[in-house]
Amino acid sequence: NAGVTQTPKFRVLKTGQSMTLLCAQDMNHEYMYWYRQDPGMGLRLIHYSVGEGTTAKGEVPDGYNVSRLKKQNFLLGLESAAPSQTSVYFCASSWRLNTEAFFGQGTRLTVV
Amino acid sequence: QKEVEQDPGPLSVPEGAIVSLNCTYSNSAFQYFMWYRQYSRKGPELLMYTYSSGNKEDGRFTAQVDKSSKYISLFIRDSQPSDSATYLCAMRAVVGSARQLTFGSGTQLTVLP
């Protein structure tokens, strides 16, 4: 049972480049979330989804887009990366809304 | 001022000690309270989940909520080196704009053998 799997684990981008982070869960959870974690800031919600085909904005959505075409996958996209998006990104899933129970291992993204 | 305040530590204790980790908050609408453990370079894992006030115990862990003081605690009894991690509190309301989780910034704990 893999739980929540994020790919890639590490990435370095140049300013202006684009990329997509993939999150996959095998627990049949309806709810999925993308967070970023910065030193001293705690975890901040970027976007979330309450089911296949749905997405919603969180606390810090600017500069990011998401898609949930399949129930088990939640994609986070950066269209034009900026140094301020250097962070550790975590995906999470849950059986109940806003009760994030399972987190992935994280993606360390550096934008230079 | 942040809605959820958490002393970042670091906190070092000897093995076997009782550890007390705390968070304060300002939003009186918060009713669900969680504690997460995060090992270095790993994702958070949910430890405890409580609703409203009172205590909840799970093995060596006890979560305590005092809504009148807007203060929550996590106690770890008989602490072990394997408890060394960053502990994050999180909380949310049932309705309204604060339904999404608000996290504290975490307390780094080291349990020395």
mmCIF file of C-alpha atoms in Angstrom:
data_model
loop_
_atom_site.group_PDB
_atom_site.id
_atom_site.type_symbol
_atom_site.label_atom_id
_atom_site.label_comp_id
_atom_site.label_asym_id
_atom_site.label_seq_id
_atom_site.Cartn_x
_atom_site.Cartn_y
_atom_site.Cartn_z
ATOM 1 C CA ASN A 1 0.000 0.000 0.000
ATOM 2 C CA ALA A 2 1.878 3.067 -1.262
ATOM 3 C CA GLY A 3 -0.410 5.766 0.237
ATOM 4 C CA VAL A 4 0.387 9.146 -1.311
ATOM 5 C CA THR A 5 3.191 9.279 -3.856
ATOM 6 C CA GLN A 6 4.699 12.476 -5.241
ATOM 7 C CA THR A 7 6.917 12.842 -8.282
ATOM 8 C CA PRO A 8 9.488 14.206 -8.723
ATOM 9 C CA LYS A 9 11.210 14.372 -5.333
ATOM 10 C CA PHE A 10 13.651 17.110 -6.326
ATOM 11 C CA ARG A 11 13.739 19.664 -9.123
ATOM 12 C CA VAL A 12 15.694 22.765 -10.048
ATOM 13 C CA LEU A 13 14.024 25.181 -12.435
ATOM 14 C CA LYS A 14 15.148 28.354 -14.076
ATOM 15 C CA THR A 15 12.980 31.441 -13.701
ATOM 16 C CA GLY A 16 10.220 31.374 -16.293
ATOM 17 C CA GLN A 17 10.261 27.621 -16.858
ATOM 18 C CA SER A 18 7.184 25.501 -16.323
ATOM 19 C CA MET A 19 6.686 22.162 -14.652
ATOM 20 C CA THR A 20 4.047 19.816 -13.302
ATOM 21 C CA LEU A 21 4.113 17.995 -9.987
ATOM 22 C CA LEU A 22 2.205 14.743 -9.830
ATOM 23 C CA CYS A 23 0.422 13.347 -6.797
ATOM 24 C CA ALA A 24 -1.101 9.869 -6.776
ATOM 25 C CA GLN A 25 -3.052 8.185 -3.978
ATOM 26 C CA ASP A 26 -4.263 4.617 -3.815
ATOM 27 C CA MET A 27 -6.724 4.925 -0.906
ATOM 28 C CA ASN A 28 -9.749 5.991 -2.970
ATOM 29 C CA HIS A 29 -9.941 9.308 -1.096
ATOM 30 C CA GLU A 30 -12.259 11.971 -2.430
ATOM 31 C CA TYR A 31 -10.284 14.898 -1.054
ATOM 32 C CA MET A 32 -6.815 15.924 -2.146
ATOM 33 C CA TYR A 33 -4.672 18.959 -1.349
ATOM 34 C CA TRP A 34 -1.490 20.742 -2.370
ATOM 35 C CA TYR A 35 0.549 22.595 0.263
ATOM 36 C CA ARG A 36 3.799 24.457 0.324
ATOM 37 C CA GLN A 37 6.072 24.537 3.380
ATOM 38 C CA ASP A 38 8.493 27.362 3.990
ATOM 39 C CA PRO A 39 10.733 27.951 7.034
ATOM 40 C CA GLY A 40 8.862 29.725 9.812
ATOM 41 C CA MET A 41 5.632 29.816 7.772
ATOM 42 C CA GLY A 42 4.171 26.402 8.417
ATOM 43 C CA LEU A 43 2.138 24.602 5.794
ATOM 44 C CA ARG A 44 0.007 26.767 3.533
ATOM 45 C CA LEU A 45 -2.757 25.440 1.314
ATOM 46 C CA ILE A 46 -2.360 26.186 -2.395
ATOM 47 C CA HIS A 47 -5.317 24.375 -3.992
ATOM 48 C CA TYR A 48 -7.540 21.466 -3.114
ATOM 49 C CA SER A 49 -10.080 19.148 -4.711
ATOM 50 C CA VAL A 50 -13.274 17.653 -3.337
ATOM 51 C CA GLY A 51 -13.580 15.031 -6.049
ATOM 52 C CA GLU A 52 -12.737 14.055 -9.599
ATOM 53 C CA GLY A 53 -13.072 16.998 -11.947
ATOM 54 C CA THR A 54 -13.201 19.611 -9.160
ATOM 55 C CA THR A 55 -10.626 22.110 -7.896
ATOM 56 C CA ALA A 56 -10.710 25.058 -5.507
ATOM 57 C CA LYS A 57 -8.335 27.773 -4.354
ATOM 58 C CA GLY A 58 -6.616 27.701 -1.016
ATOM 59 C CA GLU A 59 -4.694 30.365 0.867
ATOM 60 C CA VAL A 60 -1.872 30.946 -1.650
ATOM 61 C CA PRO A 61 -3.105 29.972 -5.161
ATOM 62 C CA ASP A 62 -1.422 32.670 -7.267
ATOM 63 C CA GLY A 63 1.086 31.337 -9.790
ATOM 64 C CA TYR A 64 -0.229 27.761 -9.587
ATOM 65 C CA ASN A 65 -2.822 25.737 -11.454
ATOM 66 C CA VAL A 66 -4.219 22.290 -10.668
ATOM 67 C CA SER A 67 -6.196 19.545 -12.320
ATOM 68 C CA ARG A 68 -7.947 16.403 -11.086
ATOM 69 C CA LEU A 69 -8.893 14.444 -14.182
ATOM 70 C CA LYS A 70 -8.764 11.129 -12.340
ATOM 71 C CA LYS A 71 -9.800 10.502 -8.751
ATOM 72 C CA GLN A 72 -6.424 9.089 -7.791
ATOM 73 C CA ASN A 73 -4.304 11.879 -9.299
ATOM 74 C CA PHE A 74 -3.925 15.558 -8.469
ATOM 75 C CA LEU A 75 -1.535 17.648 -10.573
ATOM 76 C CA LEU A 76 0.050 20.948 -9.573
ATOM 77 C CA GLY A 77 1.392 23.145 -12.367
ATOM 78 C CA LEU A 78 3.705 26.118 -12.370
ATOM 79 C CA GLU A 79 3.354 27.968 -15.681
ATOM 80 C CA SER A 80 6.192 30.461 -15.226
ATOM 81 C CA ALA A 81 8.321 29.673 -12.209
ATOM 82 C CA ALA A 82 9.575 32.462 -9.956
ATOM 83 C CA PRO A 83 12.239 32.361 -7.209
ATOM 84 C CA SER A 84 9.445 32.999 -4.647
ATOM 85 C CA GLN A 85 8.110 29.541 -5.529
ATOM 86 C CA THR A 86 11.220 27.887 -4.126
ATOM 87 C CA SER A 87 9.730 25.660 -1.445
ATOM 88 C CA VAL A 88 8.897 22.136 -0.381
ATOM 89 C CA TYR A 89 5.577 21.022 -1.840
ATOM 90 C CA PHE A 90 3.386 18.410 -0.166
ATOM 91 C CA CYS A 91 0.355 16.623 -1.469
ATOM 92 C CA ALA A 92 -2.189 15.183 0.953
ATOM 93 C CA SER A 93 -5.395 13.198 0.806
ATOM 94 C CA SER A 94 -8.223 12.448 3.209
ATOM 95 C CA TRP A 95 -11.550 10.662 3.628
ATOM 96 C CA ARG A 96 -13.098 13.745 5.218
ATOM 97 C CA LEU A 97 -12.844 17.303 3.951
ATOM 98 C CA ASN A 98 -10.236 19.447 5.698
ATOM 99 C CA THR A 99 -8.913 16.547 7.745
ATOM 100 C CA GLU A 100 -5.673 15.936 5.888
ATOM 101 C CA ALA A 101 -4.635 12.497 7.025
ATOM 102 C CA PHE A 102 -2.002 11.265 4.589
ATOM 103 C CA PHE A 103 0.824 13.305 3.160
ATOM 104 C CA GLY A 104 3.309 12.475 0.450
ATOM 105 C CA GLN A 105 7.057 12.637 0.934
ATOM 106 C CA GLY A 106 7.364 16.077 -0.593
ATOM 107 C CA THR A 107 8.955 17.704 -3.640
ATOM 108 C CA ARG A 108 11.875 20.052 -3.056
ATOM 109 C CA LEU A 109 11.729 22.714 -5.742
ATOM 110 C CA THR A 110 14.390 25.350 -6.273
ATOM 111 C CA VAL A 111 13.836 28.157 -8.767
ATOM 112 C CA VAL A 112 17.010 29.975 -9.754
ATOM 113 C CA GLN B 1 -0.111 38.293 14.172
ATOM 114 C CA LYS B 2 -0.502 34.680 13.089
ATOM 115 C CA GLU B 3 -3.776 32.893 13.895
ATOM 116 C CA VAL B 4 -1.826 29.934 15.311
ATOM 117 C CA GLU B 5 1.344 30.431 17.328
ATOM 118 C CA GLN B 6 3.771 27.649 18.108
ATOM 119 C CA ASP B 7 7.155 27.931 19.824
ATOM 120 C CA PRO B 8 9.682 26.724 17.228
ATOM 121 C CA GLY B 9 12.099 25.382 19.835
ATOM 122 C CA PRO B 10 14.384 23.576 19.473
ATOM 123 C CA LEU B 11 13.444 21.518 22.506
ATOM 124 C CA SER B 12 15.854 18.880 23.838
ATOM 125 C CA VAL B 13 14.890 16.390 26.528
ATOM 126 C CA PRO B 14 16.461 13.213 27.943
ATOM 127 C CA GLU B 15 14.981 9.851 27.068
ATOM 128 C CA GLY B 16 12.086 8.956 29.343
ATOM 129 C CA ALA B 17 11.058 12.560 30.021
ATOM 130 C CA ILE B 18 7.522 13.872 29.686
ATOM 131 C CA VAL B 19 7.322 16.323 26.804
ATOM 132 C CA SER B 20 4.789 19.140 26.574
ATOM 133 C CA LEU B 21 4.216 20.802 23.210
ATOM 134 C CA ASN B 22 1.843 23.735 22.935
ATOM 135 C CA CYS B 23 -0.022 25.990 20.534
ATOM 136 C CA THR B 24 -2.094 29.082 21.082
ATOM 137 C CA TYR B 25 -4.663 30.446 18.685
ATOM 138 C CA SER B 26 -6.759 33.533 18.228
ATOM 139 C CA ASN B 27 -9.790 32.359 16.201
ATOM 140 C CA SER B 28 -12.547 31.301 18.593
ATOM 141 C CA ALA B 29 -14.308 29.508 15.708
ATOM 142 C CA PHE B 30 -11.695 26.737 15.652
ATOM 143 C CA GLN B 31 -13.234 23.470 16.813
ATOM 144 C CA TYR B 32 -11.142 20.692 15.235
ATOM 145 C CA PHE B 33 -7.573 20.305 16.467
ATOM 146 C CA MET B 34 -4.844 18.077 15.073
ATOM 147 C CA TRP B 35 -1.264 17.206 15.857
ATOM 148 C CA TYR B 36 1.139 16.026 13.186
ATOM 149 C CA ARG B 37 4.632 14.591 13.463
ATOM 150 C CA GLN B 38 7.143 15.347 10.727
ATOM 151 C CA TYR B 39 10.481 13.593 10.542
ATOM 152 C CA SER B 40 13.310 15.378 8.777
ATOM 153 C CA ARG B 41 12.789 15.495 5.001
ATOM 154 C CA LYS B 42 9.521 13.563 5.252
ATOM 155 C CA GLY B 43 5.853 14.446 4.976
ATOM 156 C CA PRO B 44 3.729 15.140 8.069
ATOM 157 C CA GLU B 45 1.802 12.242 9.589
ATOM 158 C CA LEU B 46 -1.396 12.691 11.539
ATOM 159 C CA LEU B 47 -0.925 11.779 15.222
ATOM 160 C CA MET B 48 -3.986 13.022 17.047
ATOM 161 C CA TYR B 49 -7.354 14.451 16.049
ATOM 162 C CA THR B 50 -9.723 16.014 18.562
ATOM 163 C CA TYR B 51 -12.962 17.895 18.431
ATOM 164 C CA SER B 52 -13.802 20.752 20.812
ATOM 165 C CA SER B 53 -12.447 20.697 24.360
ATOM 166 C CA GLY B 54 -11.096 17.953 26.567
ATOM 167 C CA ASN B 55 -8.431 15.285 26.501
ATOM 168 C CA LYS B 56 -7.723 12.434 24.139
ATOM 169 C CA GLU B 57 -5.199 9.697 24.819
ATOM 170 C CA ASP B 58 -3.492 7.319 22.384
ATOM 171 C CA GLY B 59 -0.705 5.240 23.849
ATOM 172 C CA ARG B 60 2.063 7.550 25.057
ATOM 173 C CA PHE B 61 0.394 10.588 23.481
ATOM 174 C CA THR B 62 -2.254 12.823 25.073
ATOM 175 C CA ALA B 63 -3.867 15.756 23.309
ATOM 176 C CA GLN B 64 -5.491 18.432 25.433
ATOM 177 C CA VAL B 65 -7.685 21.309 24.295
ATOM 178 C CA ASP B 66 -8.629 24.317 26.433
ATOM 179 C CA LYS B 67 -10.949 26.425 24.307
ATOM 180 C CA SER B 68 -11.524 28.974 27.047
ATOM 181 C CA SER B 69 -7.806 29.819 26.978
ATOM 182 C CA LYS B 70 -7.406 29.132 23.231
ATOM 183 C CA TYR B 71 -4.580 26.750 24.068
ATOM 184 C CA ILE B 72 -3.837 23.197 22.973
ATOM 185 C CA SER B 73 -1.167 20.793 24.152
ATOM 186 C CA LEU B 74 0.381 17.493 23.152
ATOM 187 C CA PHE B 75 1.996 15.455 25.914
ATOM 188 C CA ILE B 76 4.416 12.640 25.178
ATOM 189 C CA ARG B 77 5.096 10.254 28.062
ATOM 190 C CA ASP B 78 8.243 8.134 28.341
ATOM 191 C CA SER B 79 9.772 9.942 25.372
ATOM 192 C CA GLN B 80 12.014 7.935 23.048
ATOM 193 C CA PRO B 81 14.772 8.963 20.624
ATOM 194 C CA SER B 82 12.390 7.873 17.848
ATOM 195 C CA ASP B 83 10.081 10.727 18.928
ATOM 196 C CA SER B 84 12.692 13.219 17.687
ATOM 197 C CA ALA B 85 10.868 15.170 14.996
ATOM 198 C CA THR B 86 9.043 18.421 14.329
ATOM 199 C CA TYR B 87 5.531 18.543 15.755
ATOM 200 C CA LEU B 88 2.922 20.620 13.982
ATOM 201 C CA CYS B 89 -0.422 21.667 15.381
ATOM 202 C CA ALA B 90 -3.317 22.414 13.043
ATOM 203 C CA MET B 91 -6.868 23.527 13.564
ATOM 204 C CA ARG B 92 -10.008 24.599 11.751
ATOM 205 C CA ALA B 93 -13.563 25.782 12.114
ATOM 206 C CA VAL B 94 -16.691 23.870 11.135
ATOM 207 C CA VAL B 95 -18.255 26.602 9.044
ATOM 208 C CA GLY B 96 -17.201 29.878 7.541
ATOM 209 C CA SER B 97 -13.945 31.069 6.025
ATOM 210 C CA ALA B 98 -11.754 29.160 8.507
ATOM 211 C CA ARG B 99 -12.911 25.667 7.495
ATOM 212 C CA GLN B 100 -9.514 24.891 5.971
ATOM 213 C CA LEU B 101 -6.692 23.811 8.229
ATOM 214 C CA THR B 102 -4.432 26.480 9.686
ATOM 215 C CA PHE B 103 -1.047 25.082 10.711
ATOM 216 C CA GLY B 104 1.416 26.220 13.322
ATOM 217 C CA SER B 105 5.001 26.542 12.165
ATOM 218 C CA GLY B 106 6.126 23.532 14.221
ATOM 219 C CA THR B 107 8.253 22.735 17.286
ATOM 220 C CA GLN B 108 11.480 20.808 16.741
ATOM 221 C CA LEU B 109 11.961 18.125 19.410
ATOM 222 C CA THR B 110 15.104 16.115 20.110
ATOM 223 C CA VAL B 111 15.022 13.230 22.597
ATOM 224 C CA LEU B 112 18.531 12.413 23.745
ATOM 225 C CA PRO B 113 19.453 8.770 24.512
#
